[in-house]
Amino acid sequence: MSYLEYRVQSVPKGLGKVLYLNWALIVLLTAVASTGFLMLYSVAGGSFRPWAEPQMERFAMGMTAMFIVGMVPIFFWRNVAALAYAISIALLVGVELFGTTGMGATRWIDLGFVRLQPSELTKITLVMLLAAYYDWLDINKVSRPLWVLVPLVLVLIPTALVLKQPDLGTAILLVSGSGIVMFAAGVHWAYFAAVIASGVGLVTAVLQSRGTPWQLLKDYQYRRIDTFLDPDKDPLGAGYHITQSKIALGSGGWTGRGFMQGTQSRLNFLPEKHTDFIFTTLAEEFGFVGGLSLLALYALIIVFCISSAMQNKDRFSALLTIGIAATFFLYFAVNMSMVMGLAPVVGVPLPLVSYGGSAMLVLLAAFGLVQSAHVHRPRGRA
Amino acid sequence: MRRPPRDTEESARRITRRSLLAGAGMLGFMAVLGGRMRHMQVDQADAFRLLAEENRINIRLLPPARGLIFDRSGTLIAGNAQNYRVVVVREDAGEIEETMARLRALVPISDENSERAMKEIMRRSPFVPVTVADQLDWADVSEVAVNAPALPGVTPEVGLTRHYPLGSDFAHIVGYVGPVSDYDLSKIEDPEPVLQIPGFQIGKVGLEAKLEDDLRGEAGTKRIEVNAGGRVMRELSRQDGIAGRDVQLTIDHRLQNFTQARLGAESAASVVMDVRTGDLLAMASAPSFDPNKFVRGISVADYAMLTENDHRPLANKTVQGLYPPGSTFKMVTALAAIEAGVVTAGETIYCPGYKELGQRRFHCWKRGGHGWTDLHNSLKGSCDVYYYELAERVGIEKISAMARKLGIGVRHDLPMSAVAEGIAPTKQYKRERHGQEWLVGDSLNASIGQGYVLASPLQLAVMAARLATGEGIKPRLVKSVNGVEQPVETDGPLGLGPTTLQQVRSGMYGVMNERGGTAYGSRIVADDMQLCGKTGTSQVRSVVVRNADVPWEERDHALFVCFAPADNPRIAVSVIVEHGGGGSAVAAPVARDIMLSALHDGGIPPLDAYPSSQRRQQEDLFSSLLIRRPGGATPPSEKA
């Protein structure tokens, strides 16, 4: 019995698949999204408008998308991975072009029914393509330099495009997410060690070169680094966001100041309180207990994904699940680091909580892929 | 895609291993995030909570109500009036230019102020209220209120401002307040935050300045919540300030009013003192001014009128003005000589109209001389030669010591601006000040209150009071602060022989009540109110010419000191009329009227106290005076 045959035979059919969905994951995602609704209701001063209500509608749309994607057999997604990647690259280029013709926000593209952010889509399609690539590649060739170079190019094309927008946050997510997929696929340690070492070296060189004739960055860029390292130096200027964010977070204490009682967010001291900095409102109003609870929900989602991946004998499914889990992880890890002052301010939303349509839809659709991999995993004897 | 089963197993094994590593890494990083969260939210929570409070809470000061000032009977002299102002909030005002134009049609706003206000409005955030008109009256504010629909964003507000209901009567005593200036702040070591309140008023001169600490009170605070843009969201708490302490003066407002009115437009001053307690019942300096003008912010033209006037309305002549006391100083010389034992009251000295000292001749004011003169007659006729002789005998040191004992050349500690010390000259004084040795001729000049001797009207009143009682009574202006009675202070008995004093008083009695007395024309005929007094005419220039023939500023100063009733003194009065001419003709009648008013609690003097021939004239005088009727309107302020 061929691998393909036994897999198809053991897969649940029709609506019966619903029973095989990873329901625990669905419950966790709903819990995280509900936290988001609550916070959006709070930052709007106790109102479903203007944020909570559209966010709930988008969540409903996203869940629908997740079910649809999850019902489709996983081999279909593997087969369209390259196409999906090509479409996202095209959209990224399209944004670049529309952006210059004055469409307003340069990251968006209007598809009529929904305004899509291609950079969000790319995070998932890149992971899909890499998973498909390593599924296709002979596992003995994985660490050969030529076969390492190919995925590197696949990663760098969209990375270069989003950096040009400029969107540093997405670039970091693309590179790191891909790195985790490549790591899981079994690429040799030495490559990662080399990349990390050269990264450290580059940062050192950049910092050391300051004030010397071969200075690598412009002066204003160094000032941004200064602001990140010591936001108190410029509390009303560039350091304002991070300073206010830390104040909000820290003033939450153990149990927070109470629902809708956060002064930092209610009195507008917090910037972007409904998008990138929404975690600070949560931490201010529900304190350490609230913040840790959300972190625990996120951790459980990661754990469920990784355990699903480990149980999956299909290489594409496993790598895809890990890649999506990694992308999801990077979202909230970068966002939380940012609001806690551990990382510079780069525009990365808190997944499923921050107000914003593209990220919500794309992430839920991505979890649809995880569901598809879960439902259609090879069963029985290996 | 087909894959050999061995590879599939190898793939799964590798993925499992690497997934575990990646998952562990992610969870590890989440642990770091959790730890960081705990550090910030638990360990540093208090610090961050404090920063959050600092962010949102602003503390605004609430100006305290300034302490009130009353006269001895409890009549308000300085109070706090409702001050109406109009504020504009730009974001509510719509077309701001148009709104301002409409507002200016209703209330008086000068071009200058309007421009300043517009600048301020455009500079500040749109929600900040900006004061566009201040010190408005109720009528203006009503206009604004009635037209509110046409004036969006315009609100009348009410605050407190200083008001002096008795106007010019107390301008010199109480002084006035004004907004804190940069100069004021530069003088204060560590300015209280309350001084930074916009429009906050502090005492500028007079009692308002000297008793600033009592009158100011303590600022209250109001904690308000502001948002990131600085907009006030709500008031969190309020602690009202502590009002300043109320001050009660010893002045009788009716007597003050009468005295001020009686001095009229002359450049003059008068001090009325209770001889038993030292209470200052009136301190008038003329001409006066309206202190309310200074509170409102005096116009340049009005201010120039006050500063350029040769009668110096801004000066408080009662304590700041120093004059040669002239013949009013003769009691000092007499007491010094008698106490030193160089003369007795009964001894007569011959006055030929002059005294020769070496090559110089010192003239008596009476060309023909007084003939043989004893103490009584020397005072009654104000013989100069008698005192030249006494001065030669006793010397300047004893005279100046007696002057200080009687309150001349001593700084009386009153809460008023620039209280003058005056000069009771000594040999040392002349050496230090002028670098010259004292000459006997200087003593002769000093003996009749000329030369180096200088005294203020206050000091002359103190002298009269001490002569009347023999007690070293000290003047007192503040009766009570915050209801706490201020002590009556005295230097104790002067240690003058009672007979000596009585002999001097007798001379002063003669001045007033005996034919030939220099102030006989200003006597009081009522038995229980008879005066003891002394005239003085101090020379401004040395050549003797008829006063009517010289310009005003070269005429002699007219002085008069007195106390009454003669047998049981209660009141002492000093009067000086600058460049008024003779003391007997000009100062004595004024002093008599003020004395009679003082003996009648500040009312109009009873006509039957005057010699019958003068009654008609006095009646006409009183009816022409600008006396404030009880509860009536403020009379028009004196022309400066």
Coordinates of C-alpha atoms in Angstrom, one line a residue, chain B residues 120-436:
Chain B
E120 CA -2.9 84.2 23.8
I121 CA -6.0 82.5 22.4
M122 CA -4.2 81.4 19.3
R123 CA -1.1 80.3 21.2
R124 CA -2.8 78.1 23.8
S125 CA -4.5 74.8 23.2
P126 CA -8.0 75.3 21.8
F127 CA -9.7 74.1 25.0
V128 CA -7.8 76.4 27.4
P129 CA -9.9 79.3 28.7
V130 CA -8.2 82.7 28.1
T131 CA -9.2 85.8 30.0
V132 CA -10.0 88.6 27.5
A133 CA -11.5 91.2 29.8
D134 CA -10.9 91.7 33.5
Q135 CA -12.3 93.9 36.3
L136 CA -15.6 94.3 34.7
D137 CA -18.7 95.5 36.5
W138 CA -21.9 93.6 36.9
A139 CA -23.6 95.6 34.1
D140 CA -21.0 94.5 31.6
V141 CA -21.2 90.9 32.7
S142 CA -25.0 91.0 32.5
E143 CA -24.7 92.2 28.9
V144 CA -22.5 89.2 28.1
A145 CA -24.9 86.8 29.9
V146 CA -28.0 88.1 28.1
N147 CA -26.2 87.9 24.7
A148 CA -24.8 84.4 25.4
P149 CA -26.4 82.8 22.4
A150 CA -24.6 85.2 20.1
L151 CA -21.3 84.6 21.9
P152 CA -20.4 80.9 21.8
G153 CA -17.4 80.0 23.9
V154 CA -17.6 83.2 25.9
T155 CA -18.2 82.8 29.6
P156 CA -18.4 85.3 32.4
E157 CA -16.4 84.2 35.5
V158 CA -16.2 85.6 38.9
G159 CA -13.2 85.9 41.2
L160 CA -12.1 88.1 44.0
T161 CA -10.2 91.3 43.8
R162 CA -9.2 93.8 46.4
H163 CA -11.6 96.7 47.0
Y164 CA -11.2 99.8 49.1
P165 CA -14.7 101.1 49.8
L166 CA -13.5 104.2 51.5
G167 CA -11.4 105.1 48.5
S168 CA -8.8 107.8 49.0
D169 CA -9.3 108.2 52.8
F170 CA -7.1 105.2 53.6
A171 CA -4.8 105.2 50.5
H172 CA -1.7 106.1 52.5
I173 CA -2.4 104.0 55.6
V174 CA -3.5 100.8 53.9
G175 CA -1.7 101.2 50.6
Y176 CA -2.9 99.0 47.9
V177 CA -2.3 95.6 46.3
G178 CA -1.4 94.7 42.8
P179 CA -0.6 91.7 40.6
V180 CA 2.7 90.0 41.5
S181 CA 5.4 91.4 39.2
D182 CA 8.7 89.8 38.1
Y183 CA 10.4 92.4 40.3
D184 CA 8.4 91.3 43.3
L185 CA 9.4 87.7 42.7
S186 CA 13.1 88.6 42.3
K187 CA 13.0 90.2 45.7
I188 CA 11.7 87.1 47.4
E189 CA 14.2 84.4 48.3
D190 CA 11.9 81.4 47.9
P191 CA 8.6 82.5 46.4
E192 CA 5.6 80.6 47.5
P193 CA 3.8 78.8 44.7
V194 CA 0.7 80.8 45.3
L195 CA 2.4 83.9 43.9
Q196 CA 2.5 82.2 40.6
I197 CA -1.3 82.1 40.3
P198 CA -2.1 84.4 37.4
G199 CA -3.5 87.7 38.6
F200 CA -2.7 86.9 42.2
Q201 CA -2.6 90.2 44.2
I202 CA 0.0 91.0 46.9
G203 CA 0.4 94.2 49.0
K204 CA 2.6 96.7 47.2
V205 CA 2.8 99.6 49.7
G206 CA 1.5 100.5 53.1
L207 CA -0.1 98.1 55.5
E208 CA -1.0 95.8 52.7
A209 CA 2.7 95.3 52.0
K210 CA 3.9 95.3 55.6
L211 CA 1.3 92.9 56.9
E212 CA 1.4 90.7 53.8
D213 CA 2.2 87.6 55.8
D214 CA -0.9 88.0 57.9
L215 CA -3.2 89.1 55.1
R216 CA -2.3 86.6 52.4
G217 CA -3.5 83.4 53.9
E218 CA -2.7 80.0 52.5
A219 CA -3.5 78.7 49.1
G220 CA -5.8 75.7 48.8
T221 CA -5.3 73.0 46.2
K222 CA -7.5 71.3 43.8
R223 CA -6.4 68.0 42.3
I224 CA -7.6 67.6 38.7
E225 CA -7.3 64.8 36.3
V226 CA -6.0 65.7 32.9
N227 CA -5.6 63.6 29.8
A228 CA -2.6 63.3 27.6
G229 CA -3.5 66.5 25.8
G230 CA -3.8 68.5 29.0
R231 CA -7.6 68.8 28.9
V232 CA -9.2 68.8 32.3
M233 CA -11.3 65.7 32.7
R234 CA -12.6 66.1 36.2
E235 CA -11.9 67.5 39.7
L236 CA -10.7 64.7 42.0
S237 CA -10.5 66.6 45.3
R238 CA -10.4 70.1 46.6
Q239 CA -8.9 71.6 49.7
D240 CA -9.9 75.1 50.2
G241 CA -7.3 77.6 51.2
I242 CA -7.1 79.3 54.5
A243 CA -8.2 82.9 54.3
G244 CA -5.8 85.6 55.4
R245 CA -6.1 87.0 58.9
D246 CA -8.3 90.0 59.4
V247 CA -6.7 93.1 60.7
Q248 CA -8.4 95.8 62.7
L249 CA -6.9 99.3 62.8
T250 CA -7.0 101.8 65.6
I251 CA -8.1 104.4 63.0
D252 CA -11.6 105.8 63.3
H253 CA -12.9 105.9 59.8
R254 CA -15.2 108.9 60.4
L255 CA -12.4 111.0 62.0
Q256 CA -10.1 109.9 59.2
N257 CA -12.6 111.1 56.7
F258 CA -13.1 114.4 58.5
T259 CA -9.4 114.9 58.8
Q260 CA -8.7 114.1 55.1
A261 CA -11.5 116.4 54.1
R262 CA -10.3 119.2 56.4
L263 CA -6.8 119.1 54.9
G264 CA -8.5 119.3 51.5
A265 CA -6.3 120.0 48.5
E266 CA -3.4 121.4 50.6
S267 CA -0.1 119.6 50.7
A268 CA -0.6 118.7 54.3
A269 CA -0.6 116.0 56.9
S270 CA -2.2 115.4 60.3
V271 CA -1.9 112.7 62.9
V272 CA -4.4 112.2 65.6
M273 CA -3.5 110.0 68.6
D274 CA -5.1 108.8 71.7
V275 CA -2.7 110.0 74.4
R276 CA -3.6 107.2 76.9
T277 CA -3.2 104.2 74.6
G278 CA -1.1 105.5 71.7
D279 CA -3.9 104.5 69.3
L280 CA -3.6 106.4 66.1
L281 CA -7.2 107.6 65.4
A282 CA -6.4 109.3 62.1
M283 CA -3.4 109.7 59.9
A284 CA -4.2 111.9 57.0
S285 CA -1.9 112.8 54.2
A286 CA -3.2 115.2 51.6
P287 CA -3.7 115.3 48.7
S288 CA -4.7 111.6 48.4
F289 CA -5.5 109.3 45.6
D290 CA -7.8 106.4 44.9
P291 CA -6.1 103.1 45.6
N292 CA -8.7 101.2 43.6
K293 CA -7.1 102.6 40.5
F294 CA -3.9 100.8 41.3
V295 CA -5.7 97.5 41.9
R296 CA -7.4 97.7 38.5
G297 CA -4.1 98.7 36.9
I298 CA -3.6 102.4 36.7
S299 CA -3.4 104.1 33.4
V300 CA -0.2 105.8 32.4
A301 CA -1.9 109.1 32.2
D302 CA -3.4 108.8 35.7
Y303 CA -0.1 107.7 37.1
A304 CA 1.8 110.5 35.5
M305 CA -0.8 112.9 37.1
L306 CA 0.1 111.5 40.5
T307 CA 3.9 111.5 40.1
E308 CA 4.2 114.9 38.4
N309 CA 2.1 116.7 41.0
D310 CA 4.2 119.0 43.1
H311 CA 1.9 118.2 46.1
R312 CA 3.2 114.6 46.0
P313 CA -0.1 112.8 46.5
L314 CA 1.6 109.4 46.5
A315 CA 3.8 110.2 49.5
N316 CA 2.5 109.3 52.9
K317 CA 3.6 112.6 54.6
T318 CA 2.5 111.5 58.1
V319 CA 5.4 109.1 58.5
Q320 CA 7.6 109.8 55.5
G321 CA 7.5 113.6 55.4
L322 CA 10.3 115.2 57.4
Y323 CA 10.1 118.9 58.3
P324 CA 11.9 121.3 60.5
P325 CA 9.5 121.4 63.5
G326 CA 10.1 125.1 64.1
S327 CA 8.7 126.5 67.3
T328 CA 6.8 123.3 68.1
F329 CA 10.3 122.0 69.2
K330 CA 10.6 124.7 71.9
M331 CA 9.0 122.4 74.5
V332 CA 11.9 120.0 74.0
T333 CA 14.5 122.8 74.6
A334 CA 12.6 124.0 77.6
L335 CA 12.4 120.6 79.2
A336 CA 16.0 119.8 78.5
A337 CA 17.1 123.1 80.1
I338 CA 14.9 122.9 83.2
E339 CA 15.7 119.2 83.8
A340 CA 19.4 120.0 83.5
G341 CA 18.9 122.8 86.0
V342 CA 20.3 125.6 83.9
V343 CA 17.1 127.6 84.1
T344 CA 14.0 127.7 86.2
A345 CA 10.5 128.3 85.0
G346 CA 10.4 131.6 86.9
E347 CA 13.7 133.0 85.6
T348 CA 13.3 135.8 83.1
I349 CA 15.5 136.4 80.1
Y350 CA 15.6 139.6 78.2
C351 CA 14.7 139.5 74.5
P352 CA 15.7 142.6 72.6
G353 CA 14.6 141.0 69.3
Y354 CA 18.0 139.3 68.6
K355 CA 20.8 137.5 70.3
E356 CA 24.4 138.1 69.4
L357 CA 26.8 135.2 69.2
G358 CA 30.3 136.3 68.2
Q359 CA 29.9 138.2 64.9
R360 CA 26.4 136.7 64.2
R361 CA 23.1 138.0 65.2
F362 CA 20.3 135.5 65.8
H363 CA 16.9 137.2 65.3
C364 CA 13.7 136.6 67.1
W365 CA 10.6 136.4 64.9
K366 CA 9.4 139.5 66.6
R367 CA 11.5 142.4 65.5
G368 CA 10.9 144.5 68.5
G369 CA 11.6 141.7 71.0
H370 CA 9.5 140.2 73.8
G371 CA 11.3 142.1 76.6
W372 CA 11.7 140.2 79.9
T373 CA 10.4 136.7 79.3
D374 CA 9.8 133.7 81.6
L375 CA 9.1 130.1 80.5
H376 CA 5.3 130.7 80.3
N377 CA 5.5 133.8 78.2
S378 CA 8.3 132.4 76.0
L379 CA 6.0 129.6 74.9
K380 CA 2.9 131.8 74.7
G381 CA 4.6 134.4 72.6
S382 CA 7.0 131.9 71.0
C383 CA 10.0 134.0 71.9
D384 CA 13.1 132.7 70.0
V385 CA 15.8 134.6 72.0
Y386 CA 14.7 132.9 75.2
Y387 CA 15.5 129.5 73.6
Y388 CA 18.7 130.7 72.1
E389 CA 19.8 131.5 75.6
L390 CA 18.6 128.1 76.9
A391 CA 20.4 126.3 74.1
E392 CA 23.6 128.1 74.8
R393 CA 23.4 127.1 78.4
V394 CA 22.3 123.4 78.1
G395 CA 24.1 122.4 74.9
I396 CA 22.9 120.3 72.0
E397 CA 23.4 116.8 73.5
K398 CA 20.8 117.3 76.2
I399 CA 18.4 118.8 73.8
S400 CA 18.7 116.0 71.4
A401 CA 18.4 113.4 74.2
M402 CA 15.2 115.1 75.3
A403 CA 14.0 115.1 71.7
R404 CA 14.5 111.4 71.5
K405 CA 12.8 110.9 74.8
L406 CA 9.8 112.7 73.4
G407 CA 9.8 110.7 70.2
I408 CA 11.7 112.9 67.8
G409 CA 14.6 111.3 65.9
V410 CA 13.3 107.9 66.8
R411 CA 11.9 105.5 64.3
H412 CA 8.4 104.5 65.5
D413 CA 7.7 100.9 64.5
L414 CA 4.5 101.1 62.5
P415 CA 3.5 98.7 59.7
M416 CA 3.8 101.4 57.0
S417 CA 6.2 102.0 54.2
A418 CA 9.3 104.0 54.7
V419 CA 8.7 105.2 58.2
A420 CA 11.2 108.1 58.7
E421 CA 13.5 108.3 61.6
G422 CA 13.9 112.1 61.6
I423 CA 16.9 113.8 63.1
A424 CA 17.6 114.9 66.6
P425 CA 21.1 116.2 65.9
T426 CA 24.1 115.7 68.0
K427 CA 27.7 116.8 67.6
Q428 CA 28.6 113.3 66.5
Y429 CA 25.8 113.4 63.9
K430 CA 27.2 116.5 62.3
R431 CA 30.7 115.2 62.3
E432 CA 29.7 111.9 60.7
R433 CA 27.2 113.3 58.3
H434 CA 28.7 116.6 57.3
G435 CA 32.3 116.3 58.4
Q436 CA 32.1 119.5 60.4

